[in-house]
Each structure stands twice: as structure tokens, then as C-alpha cells.
Amino acid sequence: MSQTIPLKAELSSDNKCSFCSAMCCQYITQQIDTPRSIQAFDTLLWQIAHQGVHVFKDCNGWYILVMTRCGHLLANNHCGIYDTRPMICRNHDNAACEFDVPIDQGCEYYFQTYDALNEYCRKRFKKWDQRFSR
Ligand code: SF4
Ligand code: SF4
């Protein structure tokens, strides 16, 4: 049976995670060098062509995001290695997290598909569609 999510005013850092499906344990991110060239964006296009791979840019720079559930996340959405979980998990602040604002809403750009990134590149580079011709 699913839990009823309380009103926002009733949520706090102390109880919020118990109403969440462990959204922060269902993906990884890796910051990348700021892509500037056609070649760099062409490589990003190859990466995003793979299932579950997204690309985003926020105020800190560009990132690859891979949707993939952590292998230590239990069926009840609790961490199976809580006492020895990695530092990045310990440092994740739930004061303002994915539960409050989906990642795509907190970014300057958020690309979930090959077509979306391809369209962006087409607008960014006049010669994008000619990049294969010698
Ligand atoms: S930190 Fe945020 S996203 Fe992670 S489990 Fe808690 S409420 Fe959910
Ligand atoms: S180690 Fe635990 S807290 Fe960290 S991502 Fe995996 S399940 Fe979540």
C-alpha cells in the first residue's frame, strides 16, 4: 500500500525521506569538461544515444547523468549499507533535493534524448549538419 504524501508544510528534513522512493539513489552523475566544439557535442550525442543516459548543465557546469538504481538500495528503498555508505551519500543534503524540485527543473539545460540534444546542436552550430562532409 502506498503512503500518502503529507502537505509540504508538514514535511521536514527529518521525515521527508520516508515519503520518498529514494530518488537520489536511482542515478549517478559525472561532471564533464564544458563541451565547446562540434566534436565534443558529437561525442555527447553518442553518449546520450544509450538508454538511461541524460546530459544536463546547471550553474556548476555540464554533467552526464545515468539512470541506474544503486545495487545497495533495498526493496523497501532503504540503504543496505547505511553505516558504510560512501561520503557522497552522507553529504547529500535533503533540505532541497530531487523530492522538492525534479532535476530537469533546476537546470539551464536538461537533455533526455538524442533528438533533443541534436536539435540544440543544430541551433548552436550553423554547420552542425555538415560536420560529416570533408
Ligand atoms: S534526500 Fe531527497 S531524494 Fe533522497 S531519499 Fe531523501 S527526500 Fe528522497
Ligand atoms: S549506497 Fe546507499 S545511500 Fe548511497 S546510493 Fe546506494 S542505496 Fe543510496
mmCIF file of N, CA and C in Angstrom, residues 6 9 12 15 18 30 37 42 44 46 53 77 102 106 112-113 115 117 122-123:
data_model
loop_
_atom_site.group_PDB
_atom_site.id
_atom_site.type_symbol
_atom_site.label_atom_id
_atom_site.label_comp_id
_atom_site.label_asym_id
_atom_site.label_seq_id
_atom_site.Cartn_x
_atom_site.Cartn_y
_atom_site.Cartn_z
ATOM 1 N N PRO A 6 2.328 13.835 2.822
ATOM 2 C CA PRO A 6 1.710 14.946 3.557
ATOM 3 C C PRO A 6 1.874 16.270 2.825
ATOM 4 N N ALA A 9 3.936 21.738 4.009
ATOM 5 C CA ALA A 9 4.205 22.361 5.307
ATOM 6 C C ALA A 9 4.492 21.322 6.387
ATOM 7 N N SER A 12 9.539 17.809 6.630
ATOM 8 C CA SER A 12 10.760 18.414 7.166
ATOM 9 C C SER A 12 11.933 17.526 6.772
ATOM 10 N N ASN A 15 11.550 14.007 8.254
ATOM 11 C CA ASN A 15 10.590 12.981 7.813
ATOM 12 C C ASN A 15 10.494 12.836 6.293
ATOM 13 N N SER A 18 11.253 9.495 4.296
ATOM 14 C CA SER A 18 10.375 8.344 4.499
ATOM 15 C C SER A 18 9.176 8.378 3.551
ATOM 16 N N GLN A 30 28.180 12.504 -13.460
ATOM 17 C CA GLN A 30 29.619 12.735 -13.588
ATOM 18 C C GLN A 30 29.817 14.070 -14.294
ATOM 19 N N SER A 37 33.175 22.417 -28.717
ATOM 20 C CA SER A 37 33.349 22.177 -30.155
ATOM 21 C C SER A 37 32.259 21.248 -30.703
ATOM 22 N N ASP A 42 29.308 16.126 -30.579
ATOM 23 C CA ASP A 42 29.060 14.885 -31.322
ATOM 24 C C ASP A 42 29.316 13.670 -30.412
ATOM 25 N N LEU A 44 28.960 13.739 -27.124
ATOM 26 C CA LEU A 44 27.836 13.719 -26.185
ATOM 27 C C LEU A 44 26.615 13.053 -26.813
ATOM 28 N N TRP A 46 26.675 10.677 -28.997
ATOM 29 C CA TRP A 46 26.895 9.230 -28.930
ATOM 30 C C TRP A 46 26.531 8.712 -27.535
ATOM 31 N N VAL A 53 20.932 7.364 -20.421
ATOM 32 C CA VAL A 53 21.948 8.416 -20.324
ATOM 33 C C VAL A 53 21.312 9.771 -20.663
ATOM 34 N N ASN A 77 13.408 0.518 -0.221
ATOM 35 C CA ASN A 77 14.039 1.818 -0.511
ATOM 36 C C ASN A 77 14.925 2.334 0.631
ATOM 37 N N PRO A 102 12.381 18.458 -9.284
ATOM 38 C CA PRO A 102 12.983 17.499 -10.208
ATOM 39 C C PRO A 102 14.233 18.090 -10.859
ATOM 40 N N GLY A 106 15.761 22.235 -12.245
ATOM 41 C CA GLY A 106 16.796 23.039 -11.599
ATOM 42 C C GLY A 106 17.993 23.292 -12.505
ATOM 43 N N GLN A 112 17.198 14.685 -22.418
ATOM 44 C CA GLN A 112 16.907 13.284 -22.094
ATOM 45 C C GLN A 112 16.964 12.391 -23.320
ATOM 46 N N THR A 113 17.032 12.993 -24.491
ATOM 47 C CA THR A 113 17.006 12.181 -25.703
ATOM 48 C C THR A 113 18.038 12.674 -26.723
ATOM 49 N N ASP A 115 17.417 13.132 -29.828
ATOM 50 C CA ASP A 115 16.798 14.143 -30.689
ATOM 51 C C ASP A 115 16.840 15.533 -30.056
ATOM 52 N N LEU A 117 19.036 16.732 -27.876
ATOM 53 C CA LEU A 117 20.403 17.273 -27.917
ATOM 54 C C LEU A 117 20.797 17.621 -29.352
ATOM 55 N N ARG A 122 22.016 21.713 -33.464
ATOM 56 C CA ARG A 122 21.667 22.298 -34.764
ATOM 57 C C ARG A 122 21.514 23.815 -34.636
ATOM 58 N N LYS A 123 20.933 24.249 -33.515
ATOM 59 C CA LYS A 123 20.747 25.694 -33.293
ATOM 60 C C LYS A 123 22.069 26.352 -32.893
#
